[in-house]
Amino acid sequence: MITQDQLRVIALEEHYWDYEVETHFKGRDSSRRNALMDRLHDLGELRLKEMDEAGIDVQVLSHGAPSLQRVDAESAVALAKSANDRLAEACRANPERLFAFAALPTANPKAAADELERAVKRLGFRGAMIHGPTGTDGWLDKKEYWPIFERAEALNVPIYLHPSWPHKNFLETYLSDYLEEYPALGGPAWGYTIETATHALRIILSGVFDKYPNAKMILGHLGESIPFSLWRINQALNRIENTGGASFREIFSKHFWITTSGNFSNPALLCCMMEIGIDRIMFSVDYPFVENNEATSWIPTIPLCEEDISKLLHRNAETLLKL
Ligand code: MN
């Protein structure tokens, strides 16, 4: 296996699709190009070959968006169990290379908390990934979802907050003039960032971390641009007209970890380091939507010392996910 200077390389926003879960995807969520579908459906040979070629030692697997977040409570609970069981089987076949984040039936928050516990305790999963709001406006900061934070804290595992295709009102009002020519504008180029950064902001302002002071979250894509705007968000939320009293910077820096998924920029990485420190930043690719090679060929160009590179590539993930 090729590794970057013999350092273990762990990537933790790496997706697959489950055959049963994807039958619930509708409209834009269900369409992906054929080459992507082959890779999304593979949890063995093709995936491991592409990991070897690029020098990725470990993938922490998660379902692709929107996972179970648009499946109703009635169907989602059983579906989560069967999909997580199948994912666990794939991980057991390659126990050194593949680990997993659970898919959660968030339409039933209590069942989602129970499934998280089952996935962590019985299947050896390292946390869960949640893709945007449940349904159209089931943002995780709403109190009905707090049992998920409570259980994640008790289990000492992180929740990875991932984007999903944004609400149609946002797309229509803000982006529709350009979406036909640039569909990615609604997704990875801009829409995902707005949706997920907004979701994270709401969670921070909700007070959920006062209640669960050891709850941990992960954001991809170098923190969905929040580190770049951290000073301004924090200053603005403390201007005189605001009465909430939350210290945005303090909460973000204590409860959030970020990954490099799909954002391999040295200036952006250095900005994140200066705002939140290297200990909270972890390497990731966003396979198969982004090529492994694009991520690993970036590694030798990162202007950091060996100590920090080892934290970025594997040590931070090993600590947070107990790998
Ligand atoms: Mn992703």
Short mmCIF file of C-alpha atoms and ligand atoms in Angstrom, two decimals:
data_model
loop_
_atom_site.label_atom_id
_atom_site.label_comp_id
_atom_site.label_asym_id
_atom_site.label_seq_id
_atom_site.Cartn_x
_atom_site.Cartn_y
_atom_site.Cartn_z
CA MET A 1 0.00 0.00 0.00
CA ILE A 2 1.24 3.48 -0.84
CA THR A 3 1.10 5.86 2.11
CA GLN A 4 2.09 9.49 2.45
CA ASP A 5 5.58 9.19 3.94
CA GLN A 6 4.39 6.05 5.74
CA LEU A 7 1.79 8.05 7.67
CA ARG A 8 -1.57 6.35 8.11
CA VAL A 9 -4.14 8.24 6.03
CA ILE A 10 -7.71 8.23 7.40
CA ALA A 11 -10.59 9.76 5.43
CA LEU A 12 -13.96 10.19 7.12
CA GLU A 13 -16.49 11.71 4.76
CA GLU A 14 -16.56 8.80 2.36
CA HIS A 15 -19.91 7.78 0.98
CA TYR A 16 -21.75 4.76 -0.34
CA TRP A 17 -25.37 4.05 -1.26
CA ASP A 18 -27.47 1.21 0.14
CA TYR A 19 -29.79 -0.45 -2.40
CA GLU A 20 -32.78 -0.37 -0.06
CA VAL A 21 -32.27 3.20 1.18
CA GLU A 22 -31.91 4.59 -2.35
CA THR A 23 -35.36 3.28 -3.35
CA HIS A 24 -36.72 6.03 -1.05
CA PHE A 25 -34.82 8.81 -2.85
CA LYS A 26 -36.96 11.05 -5.03
CA GLY A 27 -36.34 13.62 -7.75
CA ARG A 28 -32.95 15.25 -7.74
CA ASP A 29 -31.79 13.13 -4.76
CA SER A 30 -32.10 9.94 -6.81
CA SER A 31 -30.09 10.91 -9.90
CA ARG A 32 -26.36 10.36 -10.10
CA ARG A 33 -24.10 9.70 -13.08
CA ASN A 34 -23.43 6.02 -13.84
CA ALA A 35 -19.74 6.05 -13.00
CA LEU A 36 -20.61 7.43 -9.59
CA MET A 37 -23.27 4.78 -9.04
CA ASP A 38 -20.75 1.95 -9.49
CA ARG A 39 -18.53 3.47 -6.83
CA LEU A 40 -21.40 4.34 -4.48
CA HIS A 41 -22.61 0.73 -4.59
CA ASP A 42 -19.18 -0.82 -4.02
CA LEU A 43 -18.03 -1.60 -0.48
CA GLY A 44 -15.21 -3.92 -1.46
CA GLU A 45 -12.94 -4.48 -4.41
CA LEU A 46 -13.32 -1.25 -6.41
CA ARG A 47 -13.31 0.98 -3.33
CA LEU A 48 -10.22 -0.70 -1.83
CA LYS A 49 -8.40 -0.59 -5.18
CA GLU A 50 -9.04 3.15 -5.47
CA MET A 51 -7.98 3.67 -1.84
CA ASP A 52 -4.74 1.75 -2.50
CA GLU A 53 -4.01 3.70 -5.68
CA ALA A 54 -4.36 7.01 -3.90
CA GLY A 55 -2.75 6.01 -0.59
CA ILE A 56 -5.83 6.08 1.63
CA ASP A 57 -5.51 3.54 4.45
CA VAL A 58 -8.89 3.92 6.13
CA GLN A 59 -12.33 5.10 5.06
CA VAL A 60 -14.99 5.86 7.64
CA LEU A 61 -18.10 5.14 5.57
CA SER A 62 -21.37 7.00 5.58
CA HIS A 63 -24.47 6.89 3.44
CA GLY A 64 -24.72 9.59 0.78
CA ALA A 65 -27.19 12.47 1.10
CA PRO A 66 -29.98 12.67 1.99
CA SER A 67 -29.61 9.27 3.68
CA LEU A 68 -32.69 8.73 5.88
CA GLN A 69 -33.49 12.38 6.54
CA ARG A 70 -36.34 12.44 4.02
CA VAL A 71 -37.80 9.05 4.92
CA ASP A 72 -40.91 9.11 7.12
CA ALA A 73 -40.83 7.82 10.69
CA GLU A 74 -42.80 4.72 9.83
CA SER A 75 -40.33 3.40 7.23
CA ALA A 76 -37.10 4.91 8.49
CA VAL A 77 -36.67 2.97 11.73
CA ALA A 78 -36.56 -0.51 10.19
CA LEU A 79 -34.66 0.81 7.19
CA ALA A 80 -31.93 2.27 9.40
CA LYS A 81 -31.45 -1.06 11.17
CA SER A 82 -31.15 -3.08 7.99
CA ALA A 83 -28.90 -0.55 6.22
CA ASN A 84 -26.60 -0.20 9.23
CA ASP A 85 -26.43 -3.99 9.57
CA ARG A 86 -25.40 -4.31 5.92
CA LEU A 87 -22.79 -1.59 6.34
CA ALA A 88 -21.41 -3.34 9.43
CA GLU A 89 -21.03 -6.51 7.40
CA ALA A 90 -18.94 -4.69 4.80
CA CYS A 91 -16.74 -3.25 7.56
CA ARG A 92 -16.27 -6.69 9.15
CA ALA A 93 -14.98 -7.98 5.80
CA ASN A 94 -12.16 -5.39 5.87
CA PRO A 95 -11.75 -4.51 9.54
CA GLU A 96 -8.47 -2.63 9.11
CA ARG A 97 -9.67 -0.49 6.23
CA LEU A 98 -13.38 0.28 6.67
CA PHE A 99 -15.23 1.85 9.62
CA ALA A 100 -18.65 3.47 9.71
CA PHE A 101 -20.99 6.26 10.73
CA ALA A 102 -24.60 5.19 11.30
CA ALA A 103 -27.58 6.36 9.27
CA LEU A 104 -30.27 7.53 11.71
CA PRO A 105 -34.09 7.59 11.35
CA THR A 106 -34.33 11.18 12.56
CA ALA A 107 -38.07 11.41 11.78
CA ASN A 108 -38.40 9.48 15.05
CA PRO A 109 -35.75 11.12 17.29
CA LYS A 110 -36.06 8.63 20.16
CA ALA A 111 -35.66 5.73 17.73
CA ALA A 112 -32.73 7.57 16.13
CA ALA A 113 -31.02 7.81 19.53
CA ASP A 114 -31.67 4.09 20.14
CA GLU A 115 -30.31 3.19 16.71
CA LEU A 116 -27.19 5.27 17.36
CA GLU A 117 -26.64 3.33 20.57
CA ARG A 118 -27.20 -0.01 18.84
CA ALA A 119 -24.85 0.95 15.99
CA VAL A 120 -22.09 2.06 18.36
CA LYS A 121 -22.38 -0.70 20.96
CA ARG A 122 -23.30 -3.70 18.81
CA LEU A 123 -21.89 -2.81 15.38
CA GLY A 124 -18.79 -0.87 16.41
CA PHE A 125 -19.76 2.31 14.54
CA ARG A 126 -17.91 5.53 15.36
CA GLY A 127 -20.82 7.99 15.43
CA ALA A 128 -23.49 9.03 12.95
CA MET A 129 -23.95 11.26 9.94
CA ILE A 130 -27.05 13.41 9.54
CA HIS A 131 -27.81 15.06 6.20
CA GLY A 132 -29.57 18.40 6.53
CA PRO A 133 -32.98 18.97 8.05
CA THR A 134 -35.36 16.06 8.54
CA GLY A 135 -38.13 16.46 5.97
CA THR A 136 -38.09 20.11 4.90
CA ASP A 137 -37.56 22.04 8.13
CA GLY A 138 -36.70 19.52 10.84
CA TRP A 139 -33.54 21.31 11.91
CA LEU A 140 -31.61 19.43 14.58
CA ASP A 141 -31.61 22.37 16.99
CA LYS A 142 -35.35 21.92 17.61
CA LYS A 143 -35.88 20.39 21.04
CA GLU A 144 -37.61 17.29 19.67
CA TYR A 145 -34.21 16.19 18.24
CA TRP A 146 -32.23 16.73 21.43
CA PRO A 147 -32.46 13.04 22.46
CA ILE A 148 -29.96 12.42 19.64
CA PHE A 149 -27.43 14.86 21.19
CA GLU A 150 -28.10 13.36 24.62
CA ARG A 151 -27.32 9.83 23.43
CA ALA A 152 -24.31 10.87 21.35
CA GLU A 153 -22.87 12.59 24.41
CA ALA A 154 -23.52 9.54 26.60
CA LEU A 155 -21.85 7.28 24.03
CA ASN A 156 -19.02 9.79 23.50
CA VAL A 157 -19.36 9.72 19.71
CA PRO A 158 -19.63 12.65 17.27
CA ILE A 159 -22.49 13.56 14.94
CA TYR A 160 -21.25 14.50 11.47
CA LEU A 161 -23.52 17.22 10.05
CA HIS A 162 -23.56 16.87 6.26
CA PRO A 163 -25.35 18.89 3.54
CA SER A 164 -28.37 17.83 1.54
CA TRP A 165 -29.97 19.42 -1.52
CA PRO A 166 -31.39 22.72 -0.21
CA HIS A 167 -35.03 23.76 0.11
CA LYS A 168 -36.74 24.70 -3.15
CA ASN A 169 -37.66 28.19 -1.90
CA PHE A 170 -33.99 28.99 -1.35
CA LEU A 171 -33.02 27.61 -4.75
CA GLU A 172 -35.81 29.47 -6.53
CA THR A 173 -35.33 32.81 -4.78
CA TYR A 174 -31.56 32.95 -4.77
CA LEU A 175 -30.21 30.76 -7.55
CA SER A 176 -32.78 29.77 -10.15
CA ASP A 177 -31.42 32.07 -12.91
CA TYR A 178 -28.18 30.10 -12.98
CA LEU A 179 -29.15 26.57 -11.94
CA GLU A 180 -29.76 25.19 -15.39
CA GLU A 181 -26.32 26.12 -16.62
CA TYR A 182 -24.65 25.44 -13.25
CA PRO A 183 -26.60 22.83 -11.27
CA ALA A 184 -23.67 22.54 -8.83
CA LEU A 185 -24.52 26.06 -7.64
CA GLY A 186 -27.41 24.57 -5.68
CA GLY A 187 -25.07 21.92 -4.26
CA PRO A 188 -21.31 21.79 -3.57
CA ALA A 189 -20.48 25.14 -5.17
CA TRP A 190 -22.73 27.15 -2.86
CA GLY A 191 -26.12 25.75 -1.77
CA TYR A 192 -24.70 23.02 0.48
CA THR A 193 -22.50 25.56 2.25
CA ILE A 194 -25.40 27.90 2.97
CA GLU A 195 -27.66 25.08 4.14
CA THR A 196 -25.16 23.35 6.40
CA ALA A 197 -23.53 26.48 7.84
CA THR A 198 -27.04 27.73 8.67
CA HIS A 199 -27.84 24.39 10.31
CA ALA A 200 -24.67 24.57 12.42
CA LEU A 201 -25.42 28.19 13.43
CA ARG A 202 -28.91 27.21 14.56
CA ILE A 203 -27.52 24.32 16.64
CA ILE A 204 -24.96 26.60 18.29
CA LEU A 205 -27.55 29.27 19.17
CA SER A 206 -30.14 26.75 20.44
CA GLY A 207 -28.45 26.13 23.78
CA VAL A 208 -28.19 22.40 23.14
CA PHE A 209 -24.54 22.47 24.19
CA ASP A 210 -25.42 24.01 27.57
CA LYS A 211 -27.55 20.95 28.17
CA TYR A 212 -25.02 18.48 26.69
CA PRO A 213 -21.62 20.06 27.36
CA ASN A 214 -19.66 17.13 25.95
CA ALA A 215 -21.61 16.70 22.69
CA LYS A 216 -19.37 16.68 19.62
CA MET A 217 -20.11 17.65 16.02
CA ILE A 218 -18.14 17.35 12.79
CA LEU A 219 -18.54 19.60 9.75
CA GLY A 220 -17.05 18.80 6.35
CA HIS A 221 -15.72 21.10 3.61
CA LEU A 222 -13.40 22.96 6.00
CA GLY A 223 -16.25 23.88 8.31
CA GLU A 224 -18.69 25.05 5.63
CA SER A 225 -16.92 28.47 5.60
CA ILE A 226 -17.70 29.18 9.27
CA PRO A 227 -14.01 29.44 10.31
CA PHE A 228 -13.48 32.17 7.67
CA SER A 229 -16.46 34.12 9.06
CA LEU A 230 -15.97 33.23 12.72
CA TRP A 231 -14.78 36.64 13.87
CA ARG A 232 -17.61 38.49 12.09
CA ILE A 233 -20.37 36.10 13.19
CA ASN A 234 -19.15 36.25 16.77
CA GLN A 235 -18.81 40.05 16.81
CA ALA A 236 -22.19 40.64 15.13
CA LEU A 237 -24.06 38.31 17.48
CA ASN A 238 -22.68 40.28 20.41
CA ARG A 239 -23.75 43.72 19.15
CA ILE A 240 -26.10 45.57 21.43
CA GLU A 241 -29.42 44.48 19.91
CA ASN A 242 -28.71 40.79 20.58
CA THR A 243 -29.97 39.37 23.83
CA GLY A 244 -29.17 35.67 23.38
CA GLY A 245 -25.86 35.81 25.21
CA ALA A 246 -24.23 32.85 23.45
CA SER A 247 -20.51 33.07 22.81
CA PHE A 248 -20.50 31.78 19.26
CA ARG A 249 -16.74 31.47 18.97
CA GLU A 250 -16.42 29.64 22.27
CA ILE A 251 -19.16 27.13 21.43
CA PHE A 252 -17.92 26.51 17.88
CA SER A 253 -14.34 26.03 19.03
CA LYS A 254 -15.32 23.65 21.82
CA HIS A 255 -17.91 21.43 20.13
CA PHE A 256 -16.97 21.29 16.46
CA TRP A 257 -14.32 19.43 14.50
CA ILE A 258 -13.96 19.99 10.75
CA THR A 259 -12.69 17.95 7.81
CA THR A 260 -11.02 18.84 4.52
CA SER A 261 -13.62 16.98 2.42
CA GLY A 262 -13.84 18.48 -1.06
CA ASN A 263 -11.84 21.57 -0.10
CA PHE A 264 -8.12 21.12 -0.65
CA SER A 265 -6.98 24.72 -0.36
CA ASN A 266 -3.86 25.69 1.57
CA PRO A 267 -4.98 29.29 2.26
CA ALA A 268 -8.36 28.02 3.52
CA LEU A 269 -6.70 25.33 5.66
CA LEU A 270 -4.33 27.87 7.21
CA CYS A 271 -7.27 30.17 7.99
CA CYS A 272 -9.02 27.27 9.77
CA MET A 273 -5.86 26.49 11.73
CA MET A 274 -5.50 30.09 12.82
CA GLU A 275 -9.11 30.21 14.01
CA ILE A 276 -9.64 26.80 15.64
CA GLY A 277 -6.24 25.07 15.75
CA ILE A 278 -4.85 21.97 14.00
CA ASP A 279 -6.19 19.58 16.66
CA ARG A 280 -9.74 19.98 15.31
CA ILE A 281 -9.03 19.51 11.60
CA MET A 282 -9.10 16.08 9.94
CA PHE A 283 -8.28 14.94 6.42
CA SER A 284 -11.18 13.68 4.29
CA VAL A 285 -11.97 13.31 0.58
CA ASP A 286 -15.78 13.14 -0.04
CA TYR A 287 -15.39 10.00 -2.18
CA PRO A 288 -16.74 9.27 -4.74
CA PHE A 289 -18.02 12.78 -5.47
CA VAL A 290 -14.43 13.95 -5.26
CA GLU A 291 -11.49 11.83 -6.49
CA ASN A 292 -9.18 10.28 -3.87
CA ASN A 293 -6.16 11.37 -5.91
CA GLU A 294 -7.20 14.99 -5.90
CA ALA A 295 -7.05 14.87 -2.11
CA THR A 296 -3.89 12.82 -1.62
CA SER A 297 -1.91 14.71 -4.27
CA TRP A 298 -2.62 17.84 -2.23
CA ILE A 299 -0.97 16.41 0.91
CA PRO A 300 2.68 16.96 -0.10
CA THR A 301 1.91 20.62 -0.85
CA ILE A 302 0.50 21.42 2.61
CA PRO A 303 2.90 23.88 4.29
CA LEU A 304 2.87 22.34 7.77
CA CYS A 305 5.41 20.57 9.97
CA GLU A 306 5.41 16.78 10.22
CA GLU A 307 3.73 16.86 13.63
CA ASP A 308 0.77 18.83 12.31
CA ILE A 309 0.53 16.75 9.13
CA SER A 310 0.29 13.58 11.22
CA LYS A 311 -2.50 15.16 13.30
CA LEU A 312 -4.32 16.15 10.12
CA LEU A 313 -3.94 12.81 8.32
CA HIS A 314 -4.64 10.41 11.17
CA ARG A 315 -3.98 11.33 14.79
CA ASN A 316 -6.95 13.67 15.30
CA ALA A 317 -9.33 11.13 13.75
CA GLU A 318 -7.81 8.32 15.81
CA THR A 319 -8.47 10.30 18.99
CA LEU A 320 -11.97 11.52 18.14
CA LEU A 321 -13.23 8.25 16.59
CA LYS A 322 -11.12 5.83 18.68
CA LEU A 323 -9.64 4.24 15.58
MN MN B 1 -20.11 14.40 1.34
#
